[in-house]
Amino acid sequence: MTTFLVRGRHVLTMAGLAPVGERERTPGAHLEGVVGDGAVLVRDGEIIEVAAYDALRAAHPGVPVHGDGTGLVLPGLISTHTHLSEALGTGMGSELSLFEWGEEIVGPLGLVLTREDAAEGTALRAVEMLLSGVTTVNDMFCHGHLRSRASLGVVDGLTRAGMRGVVSYGAEDLPLGALVDLEPTEIIDDILAEQVDLAAHVATAPLIDFRYGVGTMLGQSDDLLAGGVELCREHGWAAHTHLAEVREELTASRSRWGHRTVDHALRIGLFERPLIAGHGVWLTESDIATFARHDVAIAHNPVANMILASGVCPVPRLRAAGVVVGIGTDGAASNDSQDMLQAVKAAALLQKLHHLDALVIDALDVLTMATIDGARALGIDHLVGSLETGKRADIVLLQDTVDVSVLHDPVSQLVYGASPRSVRDVWVDGVQVVSDHRCASVDETAQIVRCRPLMERIARASGLAATGHSVLA
Ligand SMILES: [Zn+2]
């Protein structure tokens, strides 16, 4: 039996928060759910109690204590949208728009990715995610390397890193028709078979869930879209896709189907199962009402939206309508970082600037989105997302740095002032994966060495070295 305490000057439980719209916007209102000089008691991976440190210490005198009472303790952050398929492909095409970037960079890269690239790249980015406080990641692995079963490597990488995850294979068949020597039905059959194989592999990993992935609606043929919805009904799967990310998507959708992608997703039955959709930038009031009616959750990716100049997600309107909104980094290459603390800060800054209103969103709003609402968006809020008795012990301790030394308002300081250098310890399911500012589950230095030849190989094999996008190979 492993029992320990995690102690902080402030324990940000993210529990018992007032619903959106009923929150105060006064000084001190950030402190909802914060326990001063508190601690979390963990036993065998489960949170047993959250209370004042002195009381817990007196009741459990012999147990080890992590934290000296000067730092911040919070639930592990939940990155609700990323693509670990881009783990080894960062830094290319950052000045392109989404459609150009997909065609020039992500498409060619996806044709050469292997299961080994997926596993090693995932372990590499897991270090970056864990060091920015992420304990759960909702990943969509996008590739067009048919029959490689590359997406299964994400499960291997996350398991090695000791991270919690939800994984999907973001397949698209339309671009592949012109690129591989296979019949359209053979491509669809292989894509659907990989979904089944990925779900079976996930079933062997205790910390990982599976979702059916639809890369993009426009990237799939009508036959694949229909086949996927059928498979979700048959297996009871939840799903993960992108919706309304850029304006070009609306035009292309109207010219193909006569209506927008949100309408099409509704018509083909994609909203019948629990769905999380990345972005939700170009939305009408009717789209927002549709999401609320069908419990579609949105993964907001402010850094990726800014880097690709996609637009501004109407976060306050979505939340006011009752749509659950999480925060993601988006893919390593559409960001070009997996630093979740940066994404949380950007989520607040982008709305404030866009609305020219400093009160339109606050630090507690974005921290809620990055924790308990992220868990709700993924249907795992009974397990994680807040520090409460009975939940699994996914916990982050920030301590020891200037970033978190002045704590007049711990929530504001965390959101606007903290960086990965402040993340001292992280636990997933009660297992310590970051210890004293170093990743304990994956050796960072060794992982960089292992990944270097893989980065060089994909740069050559994809042709991205020849076109000058990569100088690595
Ligand atoms: Zn994405």
Coordinates of C-alpha atoms and ligand atoms in Angstrom, one line a residue:
M1 CA 0.0 0.0 0.0
T2 CA 1.5 3.3 -1.1
T3 CA 0.3 6.3 0.9
F4 CA 1.7 9.9 0.7
L5 CA 0.7 13.6 1.1
V6 CA 1.2 16.3 -1.5
R7 CA 1.3 19.7 0.3
G8 CA 1.0 23.2 -1.1
R9 CA 0.5 26.8 0.1
H10 CA -2.6 26.6 -2.0
V11 CA -4.4 23.4 -3.2
L12 CA -6.5 24.3 -6.3
T13 CA -9.1 21.5 -6.1
M14 CA -11.2 22.7 -9.0
A15 CA -14.1 21.1 -7.2
G16 CA -17.5 22.6 -6.2
L17 CA -17.1 25.6 -8.7
A18 CA -20.2 27.7 -9.4
P19 CA -21.7 27.0 -12.9
V20 CA -20.6 29.2 -15.8
G21 CA -22.7 32.5 -15.7
E22 CA -23.1 32.4 -11.9
R23 CA -19.5 33.1 -11.2
E24 CA -18.5 36.4 -9.5
R25 CA -15.9 38.6 -11.3
T26 CA -14.7 40.3 -8.1
P27 CA -11.2 40.2 -6.5
G28 CA -10.9 36.9 -4.6
A29 CA -13.5 35.1 -6.7
H30 CA -10.7 33.1 -8.2
L31 CA -10.2 31.4 -4.9
E32 CA -13.3 29.2 -5.2
G33 CA -12.3 25.6 -4.4
V34 CA -8.8 26.6 -3.1
V35 CA -7.6 25.1 0.2
G36 CA -5.0 27.3 1.9
D37 CA -2.0 25.4 3.4
G38 CA -3.6 22.2 2.3
A39 CA -2.7 18.8 1.2
V40 CA -3.9 15.8 -0.7
L41 CA -3.8 12.4 0.9
V42 CA -3.2 9.6 -1.7
R43 CA -3.4 5.9 -1.1
D44 CA -2.9 3.3 -3.9
G45 CA -3.5 5.8 -6.7
E46 CA -6.7 7.1 -5.2
I47 CA -7.4 10.5 -3.6
I48 CA -8.5 9.7 0.0
E49 CA -8.9 13.3 1.3
V50 CA -8.2 16.9 0.6
A51 CA -7.9 19.1 3.7
A52 CA -5.7 21.4 5.8
Y53 CA -2.1 20.0 5.9
D54 CA -1.9 20.1 9.7
A55 CA -5.0 18.0 10.2
L56 CA -3.9 15.4 7.6
R57 CA -0.4 15.3 9.0
A58 CA -1.7 14.7 12.5
A59 CA -4.0 11.9 11.4
H60 CA -1.2 10.3 9.2
P61 CA 2.1 11.0 11.0
G62 CA 4.3 8.5 9.3
V63 CA 3.5 9.0 5.6
P64 CA 5.9 10.8 3.2
V65 CA 5.2 14.4 2.3
H66 CA 5.9 15.9 -1.1
G67 CA 6.1 19.7 -1.1
D68 CA 7.2 22.1 1.6
G69 CA 4.0 24.1 1.8
T70 CA 5.1 27.0 -0.4
G71 CA 3.9 25.9 -3.9
L72 CA 0.7 25.2 -5.8
V73 CA -1.0 21.8 -6.0
L74 CA -3.6 21.2 -8.7
P75 CA -5.2 18.4 -10.7
G76 CA -3.3 17.2 -13.7
L77 CA -4.0 19.3 -16.8
I78 CA -6.0 17.7 -19.6
S79 CA -5.0 18.5 -23.2
T80 CA -8.2 17.8 -25.1
H81 CA -6.7 17.8 -28.6
T82 CA -3.4 17.0 -30.1
H83 CA -1.8 14.9 -32.9
L84 CA 1.2 12.9 -31.8
S85 CA 1.6 12.0 -35.5
E86 CA 3.3 15.4 -35.6
A87 CA 5.7 14.6 -32.7
L88 CA 8.8 14.4 -34.9
G89 CA 7.7 17.1 -37.4
T90 CA 7.6 20.4 -35.6
G91 CA 8.9 23.6 -37.0
M92 CA 7.9 23.1 -40.6
G93 CA 5.4 25.3 -42.5
S94 CA 4.5 27.6 -39.6
E95 CA 3.8 30.4 -42.1
L96 CA 1.3 28.4 -44.0
S97 CA -2.5 28.4 -43.7
L98 CA -4.3 25.2 -42.6
F99 CA -5.1 23.8 -46.0
E100 CA -1.7 24.6 -47.5
W101 CA 0.1 23.2 -44.4
G102 CA -2.0 20.0 -44.6
E103 CA -1.1 19.5 -48.2
E104 CA 2.6 20.5 -48.0
I105 CA 3.7 19.2 -44.6
V106 CA 1.3 16.9 -42.8
G107 CA 0.1 14.9 -45.8
P108 CA 3.6 13.8 -47.0
L109 CA 4.7 13.2 -43.4
G110 CA 1.7 10.9 -42.7
L111 CA 2.6 8.7 -45.7
V112 CA 5.9 7.5 -44.1
L113 CA 5.1 7.3 -40.4
T114 CA 5.7 3.9 -38.8
R115 CA 4.5 2.4 -35.5
E116 CA 8.1 2.9 -34.2
D117 CA 7.9 6.6 -35.1
A118 CA 4.6 6.8 -33.2
A119 CA 5.9 5.1 -30.1
E120 CA 9.1 7.0 -29.9
G121 CA 7.7 10.4 -30.9
T122 CA 4.9 10.0 -28.3
A123 CA 7.4 9.2 -25.6
L124 CA 9.4 12.3 -26.6
R125 CA 6.4 14.6 -26.5
A126 CA 5.1 13.0 -23.3
V127 CA 8.2 14.5 -21.6
E128 CA 7.2 17.9 -22.9
M129 CA 3.5 17.4 -21.9
L130 CA 4.3 16.0 -18.4
L131 CA 6.7 18.9 -17.7
S132 CA 3.9 21.4 -18.5
G133 CA 1.6 19.6 -16.1
V134 CA -0.4 17.5 -18.5
T135 CA -1.5 14.1 -17.1
T136 CA -4.2 13.2 -19.7
V137 CA -4.0 13.8 -23.5
N138 CA -6.7 13.3 -26.1
D139 CA -4.8 12.4 -29.2
M140 CA -5.7 11.9 -32.8
F141 CA -2.9 10.2 -34.7
C142 CA -3.2 11.2 -38.4
H143 CA -1.4 9.2 -41.0
G144 CA -1.9 7.8 -44.5
H145 CA 0.6 4.9 -44.3
L146 CA -1.9 2.2 -45.0
R147 CA -1.4 -1.3 -43.5
S148 CA 1.4 0.1 -41.2
R149 CA -0.9 0.2 -38.1
A150 CA 1.2 3.2 -37.1
S151 CA -1.4 4.6 -34.7
L152 CA -1.0 1.7 -32.3
G153 CA 2.4 3.1 -31.4
V154 CA 0.8 5.9 -29.5
V155 CA -0.6 3.5 -27.0
D156 CA 2.9 2.0 -26.5
G157 CA 4.5 5.5 -26.1
L158 CA 1.9 6.7 -23.6
T159 CA 2.1 3.5 -21.6
R160 CA 5.9 3.9 -21.4
A161 CA 5.5 7.5 -20.2
G162 CA 2.9 6.5 -17.6
M163 CA 0.4 9.0 -19.0
R164 CA -3.4 8.8 -19.1
G165 CA -4.8 9.1 -22.7
V166 CA -7.6 8.9 -25.1
V167 CA -6.4 7.8 -28.5
S168 CA -7.9 7.9 -32.0
Y169 CA -6.8 7.3 -35.5
G170 CA -7.7 10.4 -37.6
A171 CA -8.1 8.8 -40.9
E172 CA -8.8 10.4 -44.3
D173 CA -9.2 8.4 -47.5
L174 CA -9.8 11.1 -50.1
P175 CA -6.2 12.4 -50.4
L176 CA -5.0 8.8 -50.5
G177 CA -7.0 7.8 -53.6
A178 CA -4.5 9.7 -55.8
L179 CA -1.4 8.7 -53.9
V180 CA -1.5 4.9 -53.4
D181 CA -2.1 2.1 -55.8
L182 CA -5.3 0.7 -54.1
E183 CA -9.0 0.6 -54.9
P184 CA -11.1 3.1 -52.8
T185 CA -12.8 0.1 -51.1
E186 CA -9.5 -1.4 -50.2
I187 CA -8.4 1.9 -48.6
I188 CA -11.7 2.2 -46.6
D189 CA -11.5 -1.4 -45.4
D190 CA -7.9 -0.9 -44.2
I191 CA -8.8 2.3 -42.4
L192 CA -11.7 0.7 -40.6
A193 CA -9.6 -2.4 -39.8
E194 CA -7.0 -0.1 -38.2
Q195 CA -9.7 1.5 -36.0
V196 CA -10.7 -2.0 -34.7
D197 CA -7.1 -3.0 -34.2
L198 CA -6.4 0.3 -32.3
A199 CA -9.4 -0.3 -30.0
A200 CA -8.2 -3.8 -29.3
H201 CA -4.7 -2.6 -28.5
V202 CA -6.1 0.1 -26.2
A203 CA -8.1 -2.6 -24.3
T204 CA -4.7 -3.9 -23.1
A205 CA -3.7 -0.5 -21.6
P206 CA -5.4 0.4 -18.3
L207 CA -4.9 4.2 -18.4
I208 CA -6.0 4.6 -22.0
D209 CA -9.4 4.9 -23.7
F210 CA -10.3 4.7 -27.4
R211 CA -12.3 7.0 -29.6
Y212 CA -13.2 6.6 -33.2
G213 CA -11.3 9.3 -35.2
V214 CA -12.5 11.3 -38.2
G215 CA -9.5 13.3 -39.4
T216 CA -11.8 15.8 -41.1
M217 CA -15.2 15.5 -42.6
L218 CA -14.0 16.8 -45.9
G219 CA -11.0 14.5 -46.0
Q220 CA -13.3 11.4 -45.9
S221 CA -15.4 10.0 -48.7
D222 CA -19.1 9.6 -48.0
D223 CA -18.6 5.8 -47.9
L224 CA -15.9 6.1 -45.2
L225 CA -18.0 8.6 -43.2
A226 CA -21.0 6.2 -43.3
G227 CA -18.8 3.2 -42.5
G228 CA -17.4 5.0 -39.5
V229 CA -20.8 6.0 -38.1
E230 CA -22.0 2.4 -38.5
L231 CA -18.9 1.1 -36.6
C232 CA -19.4 3.6 -33.8
R233 CA -23.1 2.4 -33.4
E234 CA -22.0 -1.2 -33.5
H235 CA -19.3 -0.9 -30.9
G236 CA -20.8 2.0 -28.8
W237 CA -17.6 4.1 -29.5
A238 CA -17.3 7.8 -28.7
A239 CA -15.6 9.9 -31.4
H240 CA -13.1 12.7 -32.0
T241 CA -12.9 15.0 -35.0
H242 CA -12.3 18.5 -36.2
L243 CA -15.2 20.8 -37.0
A244 CA -15.5 24.4 -38.3
E245 CA -11.8 25.1 -38.0
V246 CA -11.2 27.5 -41.0
R247 CA -13.4 29.5 -43.3
E248 CA -12.4 27.5 -46.4
E249 CA -14.0 24.5 -44.7
L250 CA -17.4 26.1 -44.9
T251 CA -17.1 26.9 -48.6
A252 CA -15.7 23.5 -49.5
S253 CA -18.5 21.8 -47.5
R254 CA -21.2 23.9 -49.1
S255 CA -19.9 23.1 -52.6
R256 CA -19.7 19.4 -51.9
W257 CA -22.8 18.7 -49.8
G258 CA -24.8 22.0 -50.1
H259 CA -24.5 22.7 -46.4
R260 CA -21.9 23.2 -43.7
T261 CA -19.8 20.5 -42.0
V262 CA -21.7 20.8 -38.7
D263 CA -25.0 20.2 -40.5
H264 CA -23.5 17.3 -42.3
A265 CA -22.1 15.7 -39.1
L266 CA -25.6 16.0 -37.7
R267 CA -27.3 14.4 -40.8
I268 CA -25.0 11.4 -41.0
G269 CA -25.4 10.6 -37.3
L270 CA -22.0 11.6 -36.0
F271 CA -23.6 13.4 -33.0
E272 CA -25.4 10.2 -31.9
R273 CA -22.4 9.1 -30.0
P274 CA -20.4 11.3 -27.5
L275 CA -18.2 13.5 -29.7
I276 CA -15.4 15.9 -29.0
A277 CA -14.6 18.3 -31.9
G278 CA -11.4 20.3 -32.3
H279 CA -11.7 24.0 -32.9
G280 CA -15.3 25.1 -33.5
V281 CA -14.1 28.5 -34.8
W282 CA -16.5 29.2 -37.6
L283 CA -19.9 28.7 -35.9
T284 CA -23.4 30.1 -36.3
E285 CA -25.8 30.4 -33.3
S286 CA -27.6 27.4 -34.7
D287 CA -24.4 25.4 -34.7
I288 CA -23.8 26.3 -31.0
A289 CA -27.4 25.3 -30.2
T290 CA -26.9 22.0 -32.0
F291 CA -23.7 21.3 -30.0
A292 CA -25.5 22.0 -26.8
R293 CA -28.5 19.8 -27.7
H294 CA -26.3 16.9 -28.6
D295 CA -23.7 17.3 -25.9
V296 CA -20.9 17.9 -28.5
A297 CA -17.8 19.1 -26.6
I298 CA -15.3 21.5 -28.1
A299 CA -11.5 21.3 -27.8
H300 CA -10.3 24.9 -28.1
N301 CA -6.7 25.3 -29.4
P302 CA -5.8 29.0 -29.1
V303 CA -2.1 28.7 -30.1
A304 CA -2.8 26.6 -33.2
N305 CA -5.6 28.9 -34.2
M306 CA -3.3 31.9 -34.0
I307 CA -0.3 30.3 -35.7
L308 CA -2.4 29.1 -38.6
A309 CA -4.5 32.4 -38.6
S310 CA -7.7 30.3 -38.5
G311 CA -9.9 32.6 -36.4
V312 CA -11.2 33.0 -32.9
C313 CA -13.3 30.3 -31.2
P314 CA -16.4 31.9 -29.6
V315 CA -15.5 30.4 -26.2
P316 CA -17.7 32.7 -24.0
R317 CA -20.8 32.1 -26.2
L318 CA -20.2 28.3 -26.3
R319 CA -19.9 28.1 -22.5
A320 CA -22.9 30.4 -21.9
A321 CA -24.9 28.0 -24.1
G322 CA -23.9 25.0 -22.0
V323 CA -21.3 23.5 -24.4
V324 CA -18.4 22.0 -22.5
V325 CA -15.1 23.5 -23.8
G326 CA -11.7 22.0 -23.1
I327 CA -8.3 23.3 -24.1
G328 CA -5.7 21.6 -26.3
T329 CA -2.3 22.4 -27.7
D330 CA -3.3 20.8 -31.0
G331 CA -0.6 18.9 -32.9
A332 CA 3.1 19.4 -32.1
A333 CA 3.5 20.8 -35.6
S334 CA 0.5 23.0 -35.6
N335 CA 1.6 24.9 -32.5
D336 CA 4.8 24.1 -32.5
S337 CA 4.9 23.0 -28.9
Q338 CA 3.0 20.8 -26.5
D339 CA 3.4 23.2 -23.6
M340 CA -0.1 23.2 -22.1
L341 CA 0.6 26.1 -19.7
Q342 CA 1.2 28.3 -22.8
A343 CA -2.1 27.2 -24.3
V344 CA -4.0 27.9 -21.1
K345 CA -2.6 31.4 -20.9
A346 CA -3.2 32.0 -24.6
A347 CA -6.9 30.9 -24.2
A348 CA -7.4 33.8 -21.8
L349 CA -5.4 36.4 -23.8
L350 CA -7.0 35.6 -27.1
Q351 CA -10.5 36.2 -25.8
K352 CA -9.6 39.4 -23.9
L353 CA -7.9 40.9 -27.0
H354 CA -10.6 39.7 -29.4
H355 CA -13.4 41.2 -27.3
L356 CA -11.4 44.1 -26.1
D357 CA -12.8 43.2 -22.7
A358 CA -10.5 42.1 -19.8
L359 CA -13.5 40.6 -18.0
V360 CA -14.8 38.4 -20.9
I361 CA -12.9 35.4 -19.5
D362 CA -10.7 35.0 -16.4
A363 CA -8.0 32.8 -15.0
L364 CA -10.4 30.5 -13.2
D365 CA -12.4 30.1 -16.4
V366 CA -9.4 28.9 -18.4
L367 CA -8.1 26.7 -15.6
T368 CA -11.5 25.1 -15.3
M369 CA -11.4 24.4 -19.1
A370 CA -8.0 22.8 -18.7
T371 CA -9.0 20.6 -15.8
I372 CA -12.5 19.5 -14.9
D373 CA -14.2 20.7 -18.1
G374 CA -11.5 18.9 -20.1
A375 CA -12.4 15.7 -18.2
R376 CA -16.1 16.3 -18.8
A377 CA -15.4 16.8 -22.5
L378 CA -13.8 13.4 -22.6
G379 CA -16.4 11.7 -20.3
I380 CA -13.8 10.9 -17.7
D381 CA -14.8 13.5 -15.0
H382 CA -15.7 10.7 -12.6
L383 CA -12.0 9.7 -12.6
V384 CA -10.0 12.9 -13.0
G385 CA -10.2 16.7 -13.5
S386 CA -10.4 17.8 -9.9
L387 CA -8.9 16.9 -6.5
E388 CA -11.7 15.1 -4.7
T389 CA -12.1 12.1 -2.6
G390 CA -12.5 8.9 -4.7
K391 CA -10.9 10.3 -7.8
R392 CA -7.6 9.0 -9.3
A393 CA -4.5 10.7 -8.1
D394 CA -3.5 12.8 -11.2
I395 CA -1.7 15.6 -9.4
V396 CA 0.7 18.4 -10.2
L397 CA 2.9 20.3 -7.7
L398 CA 4.5 23.6 -8.8
Q399 CA 7.2 24.9 -6.5
D400 CA 10.7 26.3 -6.1
T401 CA 10.8 29.0 -8.9
V402 CA 10.3 32.7 -9.2
D403 CA 7.2 31.9 -11.4
V404 CA 5.3 30.7 -8.4
S405 CA 7.0 32.6 -5.6
V406 CA 4.6 35.6 -5.3
L407 CA 1.1 34.2 -4.7
H408 CA -1.2 37.0 -4.0
D409 CA -3.7 35.3 -6.3
P410 CA -2.6 31.7 -6.9
V411 CA -5.0 31.1 -9.8
S412 CA -3.9 34.2 -11.7
Q413 CA -0.2 33.5 -10.9
L414 CA -0.6 30.0 -12.3
V415 CA -2.4 31.0 -15.5
Y416 CA -0.4 34.1 -16.4
G417 CA 2.9 33.5 -14.6
A418 CA 3.8 29.8 -14.4
S419 CA 5.9 27.9 -16.9
P420 CA 7.1 24.3 -17.2
R421 CA 10.2 25.2 -15.2
S422 CA 7.9 25.5 -12.1
V423 CA 6.5 22.0 -12.5
R424 CA 8.3 20.1 -9.8
D425 CA 6.4 16.8 -9.3
V426 CA 3.6 15.1 -11.3
W427 CA 1.7 11.9 -10.5
V428 CA -0.6 9.9 -12.8
D429 CA -2.8 7.4 -11.1
G430 CA -0.7 7.8 -8.0
V431 CA 2.6 7.0 -9.8
Q432 CA 5.2 9.7 -9.8
V433 CA 6.2 10.5 -13.4
V434 CA 8.0 13.9 -12.8
S435 CA 10.3 14.2 -9.8
D436 CA 12.2 17.3 -8.8
H437 CA 11.7 18.9 -12.2
R438 CA 12.8 15.9 -14.2
C439 CA 10.7 13.4 -16.1
A440 CA 11.0 10.1 -14.2
S441 CA 9.2 7.8 -16.6
V442 CA 11.1 8.7 -19.8
D443 CA 14.8 9.6 -19.8
E444 CA 14.6 13.0 -21.7
T445 CA 18.2 13.0 -22.9
A446 CA 18.2 9.3 -24.0
Q447 CA 14.8 9.9 -25.8
I448 CA 16.2 12.8 -27.8
V449 CA 19.1 10.6 -28.9
R450 CA 16.7 7.8 -29.9
C451 CA 14.4 10.1 -31.9
R452 CA 17.1 11.9 -33.9
P453 CA 17.6 9.3 -36.6
L454 CA 13.8 8.9 -36.8
M455 CA 13.4 12.6 -37.5
E456 CA 16.1 12.4 -40.1
R457 CA 14.5 9.4 -41.8
I458 CA 11.0 10.9 -42.0
A459 CA 12.5 14.2 -43.4
R460 CA 14.1 12.3 -46.2
A461 CA 11.4 9.7 -46.9
S462 CA 8.6 12.3 -47.0
G463 CA 10.5 14.5 -49.4
L464 CA 10.4 17.4 -46.9
A465 CA 14.2 17.6 -46.9
A466 CA 14.3 17.8 -50.7
T467 CA 11.8 20.7 -50.7
G468 CA 13.8 22.6 -48.1
H469 CA 11.2 22.4 -45.3
S470 CA 13.6 20.3 -43.2
V471 CA 17.4 20.9 -42.9
L472 CA 17.7 17.9 -40.6
A473 CA 18.4 15.1 -43.1
Ligands
ZN1 ZN -6.1 19.2 -34.8

